[in-house]
C-alpha cells in the first residue's frame, strides 16, 4: 500500500532541558512540563491526537500513565506524566481504573528500589529500571491494555514499541502491523487500546482527514495552510509535501470516492 495511505503515529519523545525543573504540584514546574509535552506532540493529545491548543488556549490535562494513586512516588515522576485532552484523561483512561490497582508487594518493591524520594526529590526525566519494571506489572493487569504516554510500551514478544497507524482508505486506526512484527497478543493489546479511547467509534472517530481531503479537492490540489485539528491530517500533509498539485488532487479524489460512504 502507498505510504501516504498508512500514517504511523510517531512515538512522542519529550526533550527535557537540564536547566529547567519539571513537576506536578509546583505551578512553575507544572507549566514547564506542560510546555515540553505539548512541544513533543506538536500540540495534540497523546491518546486521541486531537488538537489541544485552540485560539492560544491549552485545553489539556497532565495525565499520570500509571495512576498516582498507586504510590506517592508516582505523583512527581516526570517520565510517568503525559499530556492529554480532558475527555481521554477524565473519562476513557479512567475506565476500569479500580481493576488496575497494582498489588501492594509490587508497589513496595518499586518504592524500595526507586532512587526517587518524596521528601528530597531528584530531577529525573528518563524512565528508571524500577519504573519500567512497575510498568510491565501494570500492563499485565486486567483492563490495562493502554499504550502509556510518554513512556510507551515495549512488546513482550516482539520487543518492539507498540504503535498505531491510521488507515486512510478505511478511515480507521489500527495496529501498525505493516511496519512491525507484532505477535497476536500484542495486536490484541493495541486493538484494546484503540477500543478504550473510542478512536474508531462513530460518535468519537475523527472526520478531520475526510474534511481535509474534500478541502483539497475544492482547492484544486492545493494544500490549505492552517492549524490542523488532528495529528493525522498533519501526517498526511507531510506525506504529500513533495507532490505536485495535480498528483495531490488525483490522490484526494481517489480517497474521497472510496471513503465517502464510510463517513
Coordinates of C-alpha atoms in Angstrom, one line a residue:
X1 CA 0.0 0.0 0.0
X2 CA 1.2 3.5 -0.8
X3 CA 3.0 5.1 2.2
X4 CA 0.6 8.1 2.2
X5 CA -2.3 5.7 2.8
X6 CA -0.9 4.3 6.1
X7 CA 0.0 7.0 8.6
X8 CA 2.1 5.7 11.5
X9 CA 1.6 7.6 14.7
X10 CA 5.0 8.8 15.9
X11 CA 6.5 7.9 19.3
X12 CA 6.3 11.1 21.4
X13 CA 9.7 11.9 22.8
X14 CA 9.8 15.0 25.1
X15 CA 13.0 16.9 25.1
X16 CA 13.6 18.0 28.7
X17 CA 16.1 20.7 29.4
X18 CA 18.7 20.1 32.2
X19 CA 18.4 23.7 33.4
X20 CA 14.6 23.6 33.8
X21 CA 12.7 21.9 36.6
X22 CA 9.6 19.8 35.9
X23 CA 6.9 18.5 38.2
X24 CA 3.2 18.2 39.0
X25 CA 2.4 20.1 42.2
X26 CA 4.5 23.2 41.8
X27 CA 2.8 25.6 39.4
X28 CA 6.1 26.7 37.6
X29 CA 7.4 23.2 37.2
X30 CA 3.9 22.1 36.1
X31 CA 3.8 24.8 33.3
X32 CA 7.3 23.8 32.2
X33 CA 6.2 20.2 32.0
X34 CA 3.1 21.1 30.0
X35 CA 5.1 23.2 27.6
X36 CA 7.6 20.4 26.9
X37 CA 5.0 17.7 26.5
X38 CA 3.0 19.9 24.2
X39 CA 6.0 20.6 22.1
X40 CA 6.7 16.9 21.8
X41 CA 3.3 16.2 20.3
X42 CA 3.0 19.3 18.1
X43 CA 0.0 20.4 20.2
X44 CA -2.1 17.2 20.1
X45 CA -3.5 14.8 22.7
X46 CA -1.2 11.9 23.3
X47 CA -4.1 9.4 23.2
X48 CA -6.7 10.6 20.6
X49 CA -4.5 13.0 18.6
X50 CA -7.0 15.9 18.7
X51 CA -5.6 19.4 18.9
X52 CA -5.3 20.6 22.5
X53 CA -4.4 24.2 21.8
X54 CA -7.2 26.4 20.4
X55 CA -7.1 30.1 20.0
X56 CA -4.0 30.3 22.1
X57 CA -5.5 28.4 25.0
X58 CA -4.3 25.0 26.1
X59 CA -7.2 22.5 26.7
X60 CA -5.2 19.7 28.2
X61 CA -4.5 17.8 31.5
X62 CA -1.3 16.4 32.8
X63 CA -2.0 12.7 33.0
X64 CA -0.2 10.1 35.0
X65 CA 0.4 7.0 32.9
X66 CA 0.5 4.7 35.9
X67 CA -2.1 6.2 38.2
X68 CA -0.6 8.3 41.0
X69 CA -3.0 6.6 43.5
X70 CA -0.7 3.6 43.4
X71 CA 2.2 5.3 45.0
X72 CA 3.2 8.8 46.2
X73 CA 6.4 8.4 44.3
X74 CA 4.5 8.5 41.0
X75 CA 3.0 11.9 41.7
X76 CA 6.2 13.8 40.8
X77 CA 7.7 11.1 38.5
X78 CA 8.2 13.2 35.3
X79 CA 8.6 10.3 32.8
X80 CA 5.3 8.9 34.1
X81 CA 3.4 12.1 33.2
X82 CA 1.9 12.7 29.8
X83 CA -0.5 15.3 28.3
X84 CA -4.0 14.5 27.1
X85 CA -7.3 16.1 26.3
X86 CA -9.8 16.2 29.3
X87 CA -12.0 13.5 27.7
X88 CA -9.2 11.0 27.4
X89 CA -7.8 11.8 30.8
X90 CA -11.0 12.1 32.8
X91 CA -13.3 9.6 31.0
X92 CA -11.7 7.0 28.8
X93 CA -8.4 6.4 30.7
X94 CA -10.3 6.0 34.0
X95 CA -12.5 3.1 32.7
X96 CA -11.6 0.1 34.8
X97 CA -9.1 2.0 37.0
X98 CA -10.1 0.1 40.1
X99 CA -9.2 -3.2 38.4
X100 CA -5.7 -1.8 37.6
X101 CA -4.7 -1.4 41.2
X102 CA -1.1 -2.7 41.4
X103 CA -0.6 -5.3 44.2
X104 CA 0.9 -3.9 47.4
X105 CA 4.0 -6.1 47.3
X106 CA 4.9 -4.8 43.8
X107 CA 4.5 -1.2 44.9
X108 CA 6.7 -1.9 48.0
X109 CA 9.3 -3.4 45.7
X110 CA 9.1 -0.3 43.4
X111 CA 9.3 2.2 46.3
X112 CA 12.3 0.4 47.8
X113 CA 14.3 0.1 44.6
X114 CA 13.4 3.5 43.2
X115 CA 16.0 6.2 43.9
X116 CA 13.4 8.9 44.0
X117 CA 12.3 10.4 47.3
X118 CA 9.1 12.2 48.1
X119 CA 10.9 14.4 50.6
X120 CA 14.0 15.2 48.7
X121 CA 13.0 15.0 45.0
X122 CA 15.5 14.1 42.3
X123 CA 15.1 15.7 38.9
X124 CA 14.6 12.6 36.8
X125 CA 13.4 12.7 33.2
X126 CA 14.3 9.2 32.0
X127 CA 12.3 6.1 33.0
X128 CA 14.4 4.2 35.5
X129 CA 14.6 0.4 35.8
X130 CA 12.2 0.5 38.7
X131 CA 9.6 2.4 36.7
X132 CA 10.0 0.2 33.7
X133 CA 9.5 -2.9 35.9
X134 CA 6.4 -1.4 37.5
X135 CA 5.0 -0.6 34.1
X136 CA 5.3 -4.2 33.0
X137 CA 3.5 -5.3 36.1
X138 CA 0.8 -2.7 35.4
X139 CA 0.4 -3.6 31.8
X140 CA -0.3 -7.3 32.7
X141 CA -3.2 -6.3 34.9
X142 CA -6.9 -6.7 33.9
X143 CA -8.1 -3.8 31.8
X144 CA -4.6 -2.3 31.5
X145 CA -4.2 -2.6 27.7
X146 CA -3.1 1.0 27.4
X147 CA -0.2 2.4 25.4
X148 CA 1.0 4.6 28.2
X149 CA 2.4 8.0 27.4
X150 CA 5.0 9.3 27.2
X151 CA 7.0 6.2 28.4
X152 CA 5.5 3.9 25.8
X153 CA 5.0 0.2 25.8
X154 CA 7.5 -2.4 24.6
X155 CA 6.1 -5.6 23.2
X156 CA 6.8 -8.6 25.4
X157 CA 7.1 -10.9 22.3
X158 CA 8.5 -8.8 19.5
X159 CA 10.4 -6.4 21.8
X160 CA 9.2 -3.6 19.5
X161 CA 7.5 -0.4 20.6
X162 CA 3.7 -0.7 20.3
X163 CA 2.3 1.9 18.0
X164 CA -0.8 2.7 15.9
X165 CA -1.3 3.6 12.3
X166 CA -4.2 5.3 10.6
X167 CA -5.5 3.5 7.5
X168 CA -6.6 6.4 5.2
X169 CA -8.7 4.2 2.9
X170 CA -10.6 2.7 5.8
X171 CA -10.6 6.0 7.8
X172 CA -9.7 3.9 10.9
X173 CA -6.9 3.5 13.4
X174 CA -5.3 0.0 13.6
X175 CA -2.1 -1.6 14.9
X176 CA 1.0 -0.6 12.9
X177 CA 1.3 -4.2 11.6
X178 CA 2.7 -3.2 8.2
X179 CA 5.9 -1.9 9.6
X180 CA 6.3 -4.1 12.7
X181 CA 6.3 -7.8 13.5
X182 CA 3.8 -7.9 16.4
X183 CA 2.6 -11.1 17.9
X184 CA -1.2 -11.8 18.1
X185 CA -1.1 -11.0 21.8
X186 CA 0.5 -7.6 21.0
X187 CA -2.0 -6.9 18.3
X188 CA -4.9 -7.6 20.7
X189 CA -3.2 -5.2 23.2
X190 CA -3.1 -2.4 20.6
X191 CA -6.7 -3.1 19.5
X192 CA -7.9 -2.9 23.1
X193 CA -6.2 0.5 23.4
X194 CA -7.9 1.7 20.3
X195 CA -11.3 0.5 21.6
X196 CA -10.7 2.1 25.0
X197 CA -10.2 5.6 23.6
X198 CA -13.1 5.1 21.1
X199 CA -10.8 6.0 18.2
X200 CA -13.0 4.2 15.6
X201 CA -16.4 4.5 17.3
X202 CA -18.8 6.6 15.1
X203 CA -19.7 9.2 17.8
X204 CA -16.0 9.9 18.6
X205 CA -14.0 9.0 15.4
X206 CA -12.3 11.9 13.7
X207 CA -13.5 13.1 10.3
X208 CA -10.8 15.7 10.1
X209 CA -8.9 13.9 7.4
X210 CA -12.0 13.3 5.3
X211 CA -12.9 17.0 5.6
X212 CA -9.4 18.0 4.7
X213 CA -9.4 15.8 1.6
X214 CA -12.6 17.5 0.5
X215 CA -11.0 20.9 1.1
X216 CA -8.0 19.9 -1.1
X217 CA -10.3 18.9 -3.9
X218 CA -12.2 22.2 -3.7
X219 CA -8.9 24.0 -3.9
X220 CA -7.8 22.1 -7.0
X221 CA -5.0 20.1 -5.3
X222 CA -3.5 23.0 -3.2
X223 CA -2.9 22.1 0.4
X224 CA -4.7 24.6 2.7
X225 CA -2.4 26.2 5.4
X226 CA -4.0 26.3 8.8
X227 CA -3.6 24.5 12.2
X228 CA -4.9 21.1 11.7
X229 CA -7.3 19.8 14.3
X230 CA -6.0 16.3 14.3
X231 CA -2.5 14.9 14.1
X232 CA -3.3 12.5 11.3
X233 CA -4.0 15.5 8.9
X234 CA -0.6 16.9 9.7
X235 CA 1.0 13.5 9.0
X236 CA -1.0 13.2 5.7
X237 CA 0.2 16.6 4.6
X238 CA 3.8 15.7 5.3
X239 CA 3.4 12.6 3.0
X240 CA 2.1 14.8 0.2
X241 CA 4.6 17.7 0.6
X242 CA 6.8 16.8 -2.3
X243 CA 4.0 16.0 -4.8
X244 CA 2.6 18.4 -7.4
X245 CA -0.9 19.8 -7.1
X246 CA -2.0 17.6 -9.9
X247 CA -0.8 14.5 -8.1
X248 CA -2.3 15.6 -4.8
X249 CA -5.7 16.3 -6.5
X250 CA -5.7 12.8 -8.1
X251 CA -4.9 11.2 -4.7
X252 CA -7.5 13.1 -2.8
X253 CA -10.2 12.4 -5.4
X254 CA -9.5 8.7 -5.2
X255 CA -9.6 8.8 -1.4
X256 CA -12.8 10.8 -1.4
X257 CA -14.6 8.4 -3.7
X258 CA -13.7 5.3 -1.7
X259 CA -14.3 6.8 1.8
X260 CA -17.4 8.9 1.1
X261 CA -19.8 6.1 2.1
X262 CA -17.8 5.3 5.3
X263 CA -18.0 8.8 6.7

